[in-house]
Amino acid sequence: MSGTPNPAPLTPSVGIGWRHPHYAALLEQQPALGFIEVHSENFFAPGGAALAVLREGREHYPVSLHGVGLSLGSSVGIDPWHLDQLDRLVQTIDPVRVSDHASFASGNRAHAADLLPVPMSHAALDAMCANVGRVQDHLRRPIAVENLSAYVQWRDAEMEEPDFLNTLAQRTGCQLLVDVNNIYVNALNAQLRGETEDPLDQCRQWIDAIAPAHVAELHLAGHVHCGDIVIDDHGSRVVDAVWALYRRAVQRFGAVPTLIEWDTDVPEVGVLLDEAERARAAARQALAPEALAA
C-alpha cells in the first residue's frame, strides 16, 4: 500500500453551561471539557461565595462569560454600571470568550423580562454597531453576539437576520455566536404562523448565509412546544433535527467551540457530559473527509 492515511477529523472544543446545581460535582469530578460557560451577571458582586467558586472553576477550565443584560440593541446605549461590572469580571477571570445577545432588554430605566428582538433595519443596525463598539473599546477585546430566539416580530424588515449579523461583524470586528437551537425554534414558530412549509430548509439557508470567518462559538440546547408556540427553554436534550443542523453548521464553520446549554429542569451533570460527547461525535462525523466530499 502507498500514500498517506487520511488525517483524523478535527474535534471542536466542547463545553457545558456550569450552573449552580453542578458547582460541586464539576469541581470534584473534573471531567474532560474544553471550557465551561457561566452567566456573567451572576458573578457581578465583587466578592462572596459565587465568585470564589468561579475562581476555583477557572483553575481547571477556560471560562466563557455569557451575558443577558448588555442590551446591545438598545437605542439609548449601554448602561455604564453594567459595563463596569462586566469589565471587572473580565479582568478577574480572563475568560476565553465574552458574549451577549443581538437583542434589547432595557432602556430609559425600563427593564423587560425577556430578551426582545431588534428590528432588522439600518437604524437598528447602526445602534447595535455603536453599542458593540463601546463594549469592545471598554473591555479591550472583541465580543461574540448571539442570534436570538424571538417570539414577537417587527414589521417591514429591511434585511434578513444573517445579513444584519454579517454586517454587524464586518463593521465592528465582533464575532458571532451561532445558537443552532434558536435558529430551529424560530423556524418552527414560522411554520406555526404559516410562513414556511419546511423549517429545516429555512434553517439550512440561514446557516449557509452566515460568513464562516465571523463565527466564534456554537450553542446547542433543547426546546419545548407550548401550544401554538415553541419556546427555547434549555430544559431537555438536543433533538435530532438540531443535531442534523449542527453537523451542517460544523461543515460550514469548521471545528468551532461548542456549548451544551441546560438551564431549566437541570439534570445530573452526567447527562450534560453525555450531550457534550454527542456533540464531539457529531462534529467528527461532519468533518470526516467522506462527509466533506459529499
PDB file of C-alpha atoms in Angstrom:
ATOM      1  CA  MET A   1       0.000   0.000   0.000  1.00  0.00           C
ATOM      2  CA  SER A   2       1.204   3.512  -0.726  1.00  0.00           C
ATOM      3  CA  GLY A   3       0.205   7.013   0.092  1.00  0.00           C
ATOM      4  CA  THR A   4      -0.612   8.607   3.415  1.00  0.00           C
ATOM      5  CA  PRO A   5      -3.681   7.837   5.521  1.00  0.00           C
ATOM      6  CA  ASN A   6      -6.484  10.332   5.760  1.00  0.00           C
ATOM      7  CA  PRO A   7      -5.944  12.620   8.747  1.00  0.00           C
ATOM      8  CA  ALA A   8      -8.282  12.175  11.693  1.00  0.00           C
ATOM      9  CA  PRO A   9     -11.109  14.724  11.617  1.00  0.00           C
ATOM     10  CA  LEU A  10     -10.805  17.694  13.920  1.00  0.00           C
ATOM     11  CA  THR A  11     -12.904  17.806  17.054  1.00  0.00           C
ATOM     12  CA  PRO A  12     -14.142  21.136  18.416  1.00  0.00           C
ATOM     13  CA  SER A  13     -13.653  22.221  21.980  1.00  0.00           C
ATOM     14  CA  VAL A  14     -16.929  21.269  23.698  1.00  0.00           C
ATOM     15  CA  GLY A  15     -18.137  22.768  26.961  1.00  0.00           C
ATOM     16  CA  ILE A  16     -21.190  22.820  29.190  1.00  0.00           C
ATOM     17  CA  GLY A  17     -23.057  25.578  30.942  1.00  0.00           C
ATOM     18  CA  TRP A  18     -21.873  25.489  34.574  1.00  0.00           C
ATOM     19  CA  ARG A  19     -24.951  26.112  36.683  1.00  0.00           C
ATOM     20  CA  HIS A  20     -25.380  26.139  40.461  1.00  0.00           C
ATOM     21  CA  PRO A  21     -26.598  22.504  40.827  1.00  0.00           C
ATOM     22  CA  HIS A  22     -23.315  21.300  39.292  1.00  0.00           C
ATOM     23  CA  TYR A  23     -20.795  23.528  41.065  1.00  0.00           C
ATOM     24  CA  ALA A  24     -19.630  20.829  43.473  1.00  0.00           C
ATOM     25  CA  ALA A  25     -19.855  17.879  41.056  1.00  0.00           C
ATOM     26  CA  LEU A  26     -17.735  19.551  38.406  1.00  0.00           C
ATOM     27  CA  LEU A  27     -15.027  20.566  40.870  1.00  0.00           C
ATOM     28  CA  GLU A  28     -14.954  17.089  42.403  1.00  0.00           C
ATOM     29  CA  GLN A  29     -15.062  15.069  39.180  1.00  0.00           C
ATOM     30  CA  GLN A  30     -13.167  17.455  36.877  1.00  0.00           C
ATOM     31  CA  PRO A  31     -14.425  15.756  33.693  1.00  0.00           C
ATOM     32  CA  ALA A  32     -12.650  16.362  30.406  1.00  0.00           C
ATOM     33  CA  LEU A  33     -14.201  19.528  28.955  1.00  0.00           C
ATOM     34  CA  GLY A  34     -12.933  22.176  26.600  1.00  0.00           C
ATOM     35  CA  PHE A  35     -14.442  25.001  28.655  1.00  0.00           C
ATOM     36  CA  ILE A  36     -17.278  25.945  30.975  1.00  0.00           C
ATOM     37  CA  GLU A  37     -19.755  28.773  30.489  1.00  0.00           C
ATOM     38  CA  VAL A  38     -21.405  30.914  33.152  1.00  0.00           C
ATOM     39  CA  HIS A  39     -23.867  33.780  33.013  1.00  0.00           C
ATOM     40  CA  SER A  40     -21.868  36.947  33.602  1.00  0.00           C
ATOM     41  CA  GLU A  41     -24.474  38.755  35.690  1.00  0.00           C
ATOM     42  CA  ASN A  42     -24.473  36.011  38.343  1.00  0.00           C
ATOM     43  CA  PHE A  43     -20.927  36.984  39.307  1.00  0.00           C
ATOM     44  CA  PHE A  44     -21.028  40.784  39.356  1.00  0.00           C
ATOM     45  CA  ALA A  45     -20.706  41.000  43.154  1.00  0.00           C
ATOM     46  CA  PRO A  46     -17.091  41.947  43.975  1.00  0.00           C
ATOM     47  CA  GLY A  47     -16.649  39.063  46.418  1.00  0.00           C
ATOM     48  CA  GLY A  48     -18.552  36.270  48.096  1.00  0.00           C
ATOM     49  CA  ALA A  49     -19.086  32.570  47.559  1.00  0.00           C
ATOM     50  CA  ALA A  50     -20.201  32.737  43.918  1.00  0.00           C
ATOM     51  CA  LEU A  51     -17.071  34.500  42.715  1.00  0.00           C
ATOM     52  CA  ALA A  52     -14.901  32.219  44.846  1.00  0.00           C
ATOM     53  CA  VAL A  53     -16.425  29.167  43.166  1.00  0.00           C
ATOM     54  CA  LEU A  54     -15.899  30.688  39.720  1.00  0.00           C
ATOM     55  CA  ARG A  55     -12.259  31.404  40.539  1.00  0.00           C
ATOM     56  CA  GLU A  56     -11.843  27.764  41.538  1.00  0.00           C
ATOM     57  CA  GLY A  57     -13.505  26.591  38.336  1.00  0.00           C
ATOM     58  CA  ARG A  58     -11.193  28.861  36.351  1.00  0.00           C
ATOM     59  CA  GLU A  59      -8.208  26.997  37.812  1.00  0.00           C
ATOM     60  CA  HIS A  60      -9.367  23.860  35.999  1.00  0.00           C
ATOM     61  CA  TYR A  61     -11.119  25.108  32.857  1.00  0.00           C
ATOM     62  CA  PRO A  62     -11.217  28.019  30.448  1.00  0.00           C
ATOM     63  CA  VAL A  63     -14.321  30.090  31.210  1.00  0.00           C
ATOM     64  CA  SER A  64     -16.717  31.650  28.709  1.00  0.00           C
ATOM     65  CA  LEU A  65     -18.719  34.604  30.073  1.00  0.00           C
ATOM     66  CA  HIS A  66     -22.190  34.710  28.516  1.00  0.00           C
ATOM     67  CA  GLY A  67     -24.370  37.702  29.354  1.00  0.00           C
ATOM     68  CA  VAL A  68     -28.042  38.505  29.092  1.00  0.00           C
ATOM     69  CA  GLY A  69     -28.056  42.125  30.235  1.00  0.00           C
ATOM     70  CA  LEU A  70     -25.914  44.302  27.985  1.00  0.00           C
ATOM     71  CA  SER A  71     -28.943  45.138  25.831  1.00  0.00           C
ATOM     72  CA  LEU A  72     -26.788  45.587  22.748  1.00  0.00           C
ATOM     73  CA  GLY A  73     -29.781  46.653  20.668  1.00  0.00           C
ATOM     74  CA  SER A  74     -30.897  49.464  22.963  1.00  0.00           C
ATOM     75  CA  SER A  75     -31.402  52.831  21.280  1.00  0.00           C
ATOM     76  CA  VAL A  76     -30.327  54.613  24.493  1.00  0.00           C
ATOM     77  CA  GLY A  77     -26.911  52.952  24.640  1.00  0.00           C
ATOM     78  CA  ILE A  78     -25.152  50.736  27.146  1.00  0.00           C
ATOM     79  CA  ASP A  79     -25.696  51.008  30.903  1.00  0.00           C
ATOM     80  CA  PRO A  80     -22.346  52.279  32.284  1.00  0.00           C
ATOM     81  CA  TRP A  81     -22.760  50.439  35.595  1.00  0.00           C
ATOM     82  CA  HIS A  82     -23.415  47.114  33.857  1.00  0.00           C
ATOM     83  CA  LEU A  83     -20.424  47.578  31.590  1.00  0.00           C
ATOM     84  CA  ASP A  84     -18.159  48.434  34.529  1.00  0.00           C
ATOM     85  CA  GLN A  85     -19.227  45.279  36.390  1.00  0.00           C
ATOM     86  CA  LEU A  86     -18.612  43.155  33.317  1.00  0.00           C
ATOM     87  CA  ASP A  87     -15.203  44.731  32.837  1.00  0.00           C
ATOM     88  CA  ARG A  88     -14.214  43.971  36.418  1.00  0.00           C
ATOM     89  CA  LEU A  89     -15.312  40.343  35.999  1.00  0.00           C
ATOM     90  CA  VAL A  90     -13.386  40.038  32.744  1.00  0.00           C
ATOM     91  CA  GLN A  91     -10.239  41.349  34.406  1.00  0.00           C
ATOM     92  CA  THR A  92     -10.708  38.918  37.298  1.00  0.00           C
ATOM     93  CA  ILE A  93     -11.460  35.752  35.311  1.00  0.00           C
ATOM     94  CA  ASP A  94      -9.661  36.354  31.979  1.00  0.00           C
ATOM     95  CA  PRO A  95     -12.326  34.472  30.011  1.00  0.00           C
ATOM     96  CA  VAL A  96     -11.735  32.670  26.765  1.00  0.00           C
ATOM     97  CA  ARG A  97     -14.800  34.431  25.291  1.00  0.00           C
ATOM     98  CA  VAL A  98     -17.295  37.148  26.233  1.00  0.00           C
ATOM     99  CA  SER A  99     -20.727  37.099  24.627  1.00  0.00           C
ATOM    100  CA  ASP A 100     -24.228  38.546  24.771  1.00  0.00           C
ATOM    101  CA  HIS A 101     -27.309  38.683  22.549  1.00  0.00           C
ATOM    102  CA  ALA A 102     -28.437  40.624  19.490  1.00  0.00           C
ATOM    103  CA  SER A 103     -31.400  41.982  21.440  1.00  0.00           C
ATOM    104  CA  PHE A 104     -32.562  44.702  23.754  1.00  0.00           C
ATOM    105  CA  ALA A 105     -33.829  44.251  27.286  1.00  0.00           C
ATOM    106  CA  SER A 106     -33.687  47.726  28.805  1.00  0.00           C
ATOM    107  CA  GLY A 107     -33.853  51.419  28.036  1.00  0.00           C
ATOM    108  CA  ASN A 108     -34.861  54.623  29.759  1.00  0.00           C
ATOM    109  CA  ARG A 109     -34.813  52.812  33.138  1.00  0.00           C
ATOM    110  CA  ALA A 110     -37.315  50.208  31.937  1.00  0.00           C
ATOM    111  CA  HIS A 111     -36.291  46.553  32.008  1.00  0.00           C
ATOM    112  CA  ALA A 112     -38.046  43.790  30.098  1.00  0.00           C
ATOM    113  CA  ALA A 113     -38.454  40.298  31.499  1.00  0.00           C
ATOM    114  CA  ASP A 114     -37.128  38.773  28.280  1.00  0.00           C
ATOM    115  CA  LEU A 115     -34.597  39.348  25.535  1.00  0.00           C
ATOM    116  CA  LEU A 116     -36.501  41.248  22.850  1.00  0.00           C
ATOM    117  CA  PRO A 117     -35.662  41.276  19.136  1.00  0.00           C
ATOM    118  CA  VAL A 118     -34.486  44.383  17.358  1.00  0.00           C
ATOM    119  CA  PRO A 119     -35.949  45.443  14.011  1.00  0.00           C
ATOM    120  CA  MET A 120     -33.929  44.186  11.063  1.00  0.00           C
ATOM    121  CA  SER A 121     -33.428  47.799   9.957  1.00  0.00           C
ATOM    122  CA  HIS A 122     -30.470  50.013   9.123  1.00  0.00           C
ATOM    123  CA  ALA A 123     -31.247  52.283  12.076  1.00  0.00           C
ATOM    124  CA  ALA A 124     -31.236  49.337  14.481  1.00  0.00           C
ATOM    125  CA  LEU A 125     -28.019  48.086  12.938  1.00  0.00           C
ATOM    126  CA  ASP A 126     -26.385  51.491  13.447  1.00  0.00           C
ATOM    127  CA  ALA A 127     -27.448  51.493  17.106  1.00  0.00           C
ATOM    128  CA  MET A 128     -26.145  47.990  17.721  1.00  0.00           C
ATOM    129  CA  CYS A 129     -22.859  48.725  15.977  1.00  0.00           C
ATOM    130  CA  ALA A 130     -22.357  51.751  18.235  1.00  0.00           C
ATOM    131  CA  ASN A 131     -23.150  49.722  21.346  1.00  0.00           C
ATOM    132  CA  VAL A 132     -20.940  46.799  20.389  1.00  0.00           C
ATOM    133  CA  GLY A 133     -18.121  49.217  19.613  1.00  0.00           C
ATOM    134  CA  ARG A 134     -18.457  50.843  23.015  1.00  0.00           C
ATOM    135  CA  VAL A 135     -18.416  47.476  24.807  1.00  0.00           C
ATOM    136  CA  GLN A 136     -15.376  46.268  22.881  1.00  0.00           C
ATOM    137  CA  ASP A 137     -13.499  49.507  23.479  1.00  0.00           C
ATOM    138  CA  HIS A 138     -14.227  49.303  27.207  1.00  0.00           C
ATOM    139  CA  LEU A 139     -13.303  45.616  27.530  1.00  0.00           C
ATOM    140  CA  ARG A 140     -10.382  45.954  25.103  1.00  0.00           C
ATOM    141  CA  ARG A 141     -11.372  42.737  23.338  1.00  0.00           C
ATOM    142  CA  PRO A 142     -13.917  41.554  20.762  1.00  0.00           C
ATOM    143  CA  ILE A 143     -17.185  40.099  21.983  1.00  0.00           C
ATOM    144  CA  ALA A 144     -19.399  37.473  20.386  1.00  0.00           C
ATOM    145  CA  VAL A 145     -23.024  38.357  19.582  1.00  0.00           C
ATOM    146  CA  GLU A 146     -25.686  35.635  19.613  1.00  0.00           C
ATOM    147  CA  ASN A 147     -28.702  35.276  17.333  1.00  0.00           C
ATOM    148  CA  LEU A 148     -31.964  35.373  19.250  1.00  0.00           C
ATOM    149  CA  SER A 149     -34.942  33.075  19.638  1.00  0.00           C
ATOM    150  CA  ALA A 150     -37.678  35.660  19.060  1.00  0.00           C
ATOM    151  CA  TYR A 151     -41.346  35.257  19.937  1.00  0.00           C
ATOM    152  CA  VAL A 152     -42.512  38.614  18.568  1.00  0.00           C
ATOM    153  CA  GLN A 153     -41.628  40.216  15.254  1.00  0.00           C
ATOM    154  CA  TRP A 154     -41.187  43.690  13.843  1.00  0.00           C
ATOM    155  CA  ARG A 155     -42.905  44.520  10.580  1.00  0.00           C
ATOM    156  CA  ASP A 156     -41.247  45.696   7.376  1.00  0.00           C
ATOM    157  CA  ALA A 157     -37.759  44.260   7.836  1.00  0.00           C
ATOM    158  CA  GLU A 158     -35.138  45.945   5.658  1.00  0.00           C
ATOM    159  CA  MET A 159     -32.749  42.961   5.723  1.00  0.00           C
ATOM    160  CA  GLU A 160     -32.609  39.315   6.682  1.00  0.00           C
ATOM    161  CA  GLU A 161     -31.141  38.366  10.059  1.00  0.00           C
ATOM    162  CA  PRO A 162     -27.961  36.750   8.634  1.00  0.00           C
ATOM    163  CA  ASP A 163     -27.275  39.921   6.615  1.00  0.00           C
ATOM    164  CA  PHE A 164     -27.798  42.004   9.771  1.00  0.00           C
ATOM    165  CA  LEU A 165     -25.360  39.856  11.769  1.00  0.00           C
ATOM    166  CA  ASN A 166     -22.766  39.623   8.997  1.00  0.00           C
ATOM    167  CA  THR A 167     -22.784  43.399   8.606  1.00  0.00           C
ATOM    168  CA  LEU A 168     -22.565  43.885  12.375  1.00  0.00           C
ATOM    169  CA  ALA A 169     -19.446  41.714  12.477  1.00  0.00           C
ATOM    170  CA  GLN A 170     -17.904  43.406   9.445  1.00  0.00           C
ATOM    171  CA  ARG A 171     -18.427  46.924  10.803  1.00  0.00           C
ATOM    172  CA  THR A 172     -17.410  46.318  14.421  1.00  0.00           C
ATOM    173  CA  GLY A 173     -14.942  43.436  14.294  1.00  0.00           C
ATOM    174  CA  CYS A 174     -17.125  41.481  16.716  1.00  0.00           C
ATOM    175  CA  GLN A 175     -17.594  37.739  16.483  1.00  0.00           C
ATOM    176  CA  LEU A 176     -20.820  35.776  16.139  1.00  0.00           C
ATOM    177  CA  LEU A 177     -22.190  33.124  18.479  1.00  0.00           C
ATOM    178  CA  VAL A 178     -24.499  30.951  16.393  1.00  0.00           C
ATOM    179  CA  ASP A 179     -27.170  29.259  18.503  1.00  0.00           C
ATOM    180  CA  VAL A 180     -28.377  26.367  16.353  1.00  0.00           C
ATOM    181  CA  ASN A 181     -31.386  25.662  18.569  1.00  0.00           C
ATOM    182  CA  ASN A 182     -32.514  29.293  18.315  1.00  0.00           C
ATOM    183  CA  ILE A 183     -32.466  29.060  14.523  1.00  0.00           C
ATOM    184  CA  TYR A 184     -34.636  25.944  14.641  1.00  0.00           C
ATOM    185  CA  VAL A 185     -37.065  27.357  17.225  1.00  0.00           C
ATOM    186  CA  ASN A 186     -37.604  30.453  15.065  1.00  0.00           C
ATOM    187  CA  ALA A 187     -38.215  28.275  12.006  1.00  0.00           C
ATOM    188  CA  LEU A 188     -40.720  26.090  13.870  1.00  0.00           C
ATOM    189  CA  ASN A 189     -42.602  29.180  15.001  1.00  0.00           C
ATOM    190  CA  ALA A 190     -42.565  30.473  11.435  1.00  0.00           C
ATOM    191  CA  GLN A 191     -44.115  27.187  10.363  1.00  0.00           C
ATOM    192  CA  LEU A 192     -46.819  27.528  13.023  1.00  0.00           C
ATOM    193  CA  ARG A 193     -47.575  31.004  11.688  1.00  0.00           C
ATOM    194  CA  GLY A 194     -47.891  29.594   8.172  1.00  0.00           C
ATOM    195  CA  GLU A 195     -44.770  31.406   6.902  1.00  0.00           C
ATOM    196  CA  THR A 196     -42.761  28.326   5.879  1.00  0.00           C
ATOM    197  CA  GLU A 197     -43.538  24.738   4.961  1.00  0.00           C
ATOM    198  CA  ASP A 198     -40.018  23.432   5.555  1.00  0.00           C
ATOM    199  CA  PRO A 199     -38.393  24.703   8.766  1.00  0.00           C
ATOM    200  CA  LEU A 200     -35.242  22.620   8.254  1.00  0.00           C
ATOM    201  CA  ASP A 201     -34.659  24.127   4.818  1.00  0.00           C
ATOM    202  CA  GLN A 202     -35.144  27.610   6.288  1.00  0.00           C
ATOM    203  CA  CYS A 203     -32.508  26.791   8.905  1.00  0.00           C
ATOM    204  CA  ARG A 204     -30.071  25.455   6.329  1.00  0.00           C
ATOM    205  CA  GLN A 205     -30.406  28.656   4.303  1.00  0.00           C
ATOM    206  CA  TRP A 206     -29.798  30.713   7.472  1.00  0.00           C
ATOM    207  CA  ILE A 207     -26.616  28.800   8.290  1.00  0.00           C
ATOM    208  CA  ASP A 208     -25.352  28.993   4.709  1.00  0.00           C
ATOM    209  CA  ALA A 209     -25.839  32.791   4.707  1.00  0.00           C
ATOM    210  CA  ILE A 210     -23.521  33.407   7.689  1.00  0.00           C
ATOM    211  CA  ALA A 211     -19.893  34.171   6.854  1.00  0.00           C
ATOM    212  CA  PRO A 212     -17.734  31.469   8.495  1.00  0.00           C
ATOM    213  CA  ALA A 213     -14.935  33.884   9.367  1.00  0.00           C
ATOM    214  CA  HIS A 214     -17.148  35.612  11.951  1.00  0.00           C
ATOM    215  CA  VAL A 215     -18.265  32.549  13.927  1.00  0.00           C
ATOM    216  CA  ALA A 216     -16.551  32.017  17.285  1.00  0.00           C
ATOM    217  CA  GLU A 217     -18.901  29.599  19.071  1.00  0.00           C
ATOM    218  CA  LEU A 218     -21.937  27.385  18.559  1.00  0.00           C
ATOM    219  CA  HIS A 219     -24.710  26.695  21.080  1.00  0.00           C
ATOM    220  CA  LEU A 220     -26.885  23.606  21.384  1.00  0.00           C
ATOM    221  CA  ALA A 221     -29.910  23.219  23.655  1.00  0.00           C
ATOM    222  CA  GLY A 222     -33.387  21.773  23.987  1.00  0.00           C
ATOM    223  CA  HIS A 223     -36.750  23.415  23.418  1.00  0.00           C
ATOM    224  CA  VAL A 224     -40.393  22.746  24.243  1.00  0.00           C
ATOM    225  CA  HIS A 225     -43.703  23.015  22.349  1.00  0.00           C
ATOM    226  CA  CYS A 226     -46.243  25.061  24.323  1.00  0.00           C
ATOM    227  CA  GLY A 227     -49.493  25.001  22.391  1.00  0.00           C
ATOM    228  CA  ASP A 228     -49.156  27.387  19.452  1.00  0.00           C
ATOM    229  CA  ILE A 229     -45.571  28.426  20.199  1.00  0.00           C
ATOM    230  CA  VAL A 230     -42.171  26.771  20.605  1.00  0.00           C
ATOM    231  CA  ILE A 231     -40.019  28.024  23.482  1.00  0.00           C
ATOM    232  CA  ASP A 232     -36.235  27.893  23.716  1.00  0.00           C
ATOM    233  CA  ASP A 233     -36.286  26.749  27.360  1.00  0.00           C
ATOM    234  CA  HIS A 234     -32.919  24.933  27.597  1.00  0.00           C
ATOM    235  CA  GLY A 235     -34.682  22.209  29.540  1.00  0.00           C
ATOM    236  CA  SER A 236     -34.153  18.973  27.599  1.00  0.00           C
ATOM    237  CA  ARG A 237     -31.774  17.077  25.359  1.00  0.00           C
ATOM    238  CA  VAL A 238     -30.903  18.297  21.897  1.00  0.00           C
ATOM    239  CA  VAL A 239     -33.362  16.906  19.328  1.00  0.00           C
ATOM    240  CA  ASP A 240     -32.388  15.023  16.174  1.00  0.00           C
ATOM    241  CA  ALA A 241     -33.234  17.929  13.856  1.00  0.00           C
ATOM    242  CA  VAL A 242     -30.898  20.254  15.762  1.00  0.00           C
ATOM    243  CA  TRP A 243     -28.133  17.637  15.685  1.00  0.00           C
ATOM    244  CA  ALA A 244     -28.534  17.491  11.892  1.00  0.00           C
ATOM    245  CA  LEU A 245     -28.314  21.281  11.687  1.00  0.00           C
ATOM    246  CA  TYR A 246     -25.287  21.239  13.980  1.00  0.00           C
ATOM    247  CA  ARG A 247     -23.481  18.892  11.602  1.00  0.00           C
ATOM    248  CA  ARG A 248     -24.246  21.272   8.752  1.00  0.00           C
ATOM    249  CA  ALA A 249     -23.020  24.218  10.824  1.00  0.00           C
ATOM    250  CA  VAL A 250     -19.762  22.415  11.633  1.00  0.00           C
ATOM    251  CA  GLN A 251     -19.228  21.611   7.982  1.00  0.00           C
ATOM    252  CA  ARG A 252     -19.671  25.299   7.134  1.00  0.00           C
ATOM    253  CA  PHE A 253     -17.918  26.936  10.093  1.00  0.00           C
ATOM    254  CA  GLY A 254     -15.347  24.295  10.993  1.00  0.00           C
ATOM    255  CA  ALA A 255     -14.381  22.907  14.405  1.00  0.00           C
ATOM    256  CA  VAL A 256     -15.853  25.858  16.299  1.00  0.00           C
ATOM    257  CA  PRO A 257     -16.099  25.690  20.126  1.00  0.00           C
ATOM    258  CA  THR A 258     -19.494  24.272  21.035  1.00  0.00           C
ATOM    259  CA  LEU A 259     -21.575  24.647  24.190  1.00  0.00           C
ATOM    260  CA  ILE A 260     -24.320  22.450  25.641  1.00  0.00           C
ATOM    261  CA  GLU A 261     -26.827  24.753  27.383  1.00  0.00           C
ATOM    262  CA  TRP A 262     -29.223  23.456  30.050  1.00  0.00           C
ATOM    263  CA  ASP A 263     -30.910  25.994  32.343  1.00  0.00           C
ATOM    264  CA  THR A 264     -34.307  24.574  33.394  1.00  0.00           C
ATOM    265  CA  ASP A 265     -35.173  21.138  34.825  1.00  0.00           C
ATOM    266  CA  VAL A 266     -31.425  20.710  35.233  1.00  0.00           C
ATOM    267  CA  PRO A 267     -30.450  17.003  35.351  1.00  0.00           C
ATOM    268  CA  GLU A 268     -27.385  15.429  36.909  1.00  0.00           C
ATOM    269  CA  VAL A 269     -24.110  16.534  35.399  1.00  0.00           C
ATOM    270  CA  GLY A 270     -23.640  13.171  33.654  1.00  0.00           C
ATOM    271  CA  VAL A 271     -26.490  13.997  31.275  1.00  0.00           C
ATOM    272  CA  LEU A 272     -24.745  17.185  30.153  1.00  0.00           C
ATOM    273  CA  LEU A 273     -21.476  15.310  29.743  1.00  0.00           C
ATOM    274  CA  ASP A 274     -23.275  12.748  27.590  1.00  0.00           C
ATOM    275  CA  GLU A 275     -24.651  15.559  25.396  1.00  0.00           C
ATOM    276  CA  ALA A 276     -21.144  17.015  25.155  1.00  0.00           C
ATOM    277  CA  GLU A 277     -19.820  13.660  23.921  1.00  0.00           C
ATOM    278  CA  ARG A 278     -22.640  13.509  21.369  1.00  0.00           C
ATOM    279  CA  ALA A 279     -21.539  16.942  20.120  1.00  0.00           C
ATOM    280  CA  ARG A 280     -17.961  15.718  19.709  1.00  0.00           C
ATOM    281  CA  ALA A 281     -19.153  12.651  17.813  1.00  0.00           C
ATOM    282  CA  ALA A 282     -21.454  14.705  15.575  1.00  0.00           C
ATOM    283  CA  ALA A 283     -18.643  17.130  14.774  1.00  0.00           C
ATOM    284  CA  ARG A 284     -16.218  14.311  13.970  1.00  0.00           C
ATOM    285  CA  GLN A 285     -18.825  12.810  11.658  1.00  0.00           C
ATOM    286  CA  ALA A 286     -19.425  16.150   9.941  1.00  0.00           C
ATOM    287  CA  LEU A 287     -15.709  16.836   9.468  1.00  0.00           C
ATOM    288  CA  ALA A 288     -14.752  13.364   8.252  1.00  0.00           C
ATOM    289  CA  PRO A 289     -13.248  13.515   4.746  1.00  0.00           C
ATOM    290  CA  GLU A 290     -16.062  11.461   3.228  1.00  0.00           C
ATOM    291  CA  ALA A 291     -18.676  13.798   4.697  1.00  0.00           C
ATOM    292  CA  LEU A 292     -16.882  16.908   3.475  1.00  0.00           C
ATOM    293  CA  ALA A 293     -16.556  15.416  -0.003  1.00  0.00           C
ATOM    294  CA  ALA A 294     -20.275  14.608  -0.255  1.00  0.00           C
TER     295      ALA A 294
END
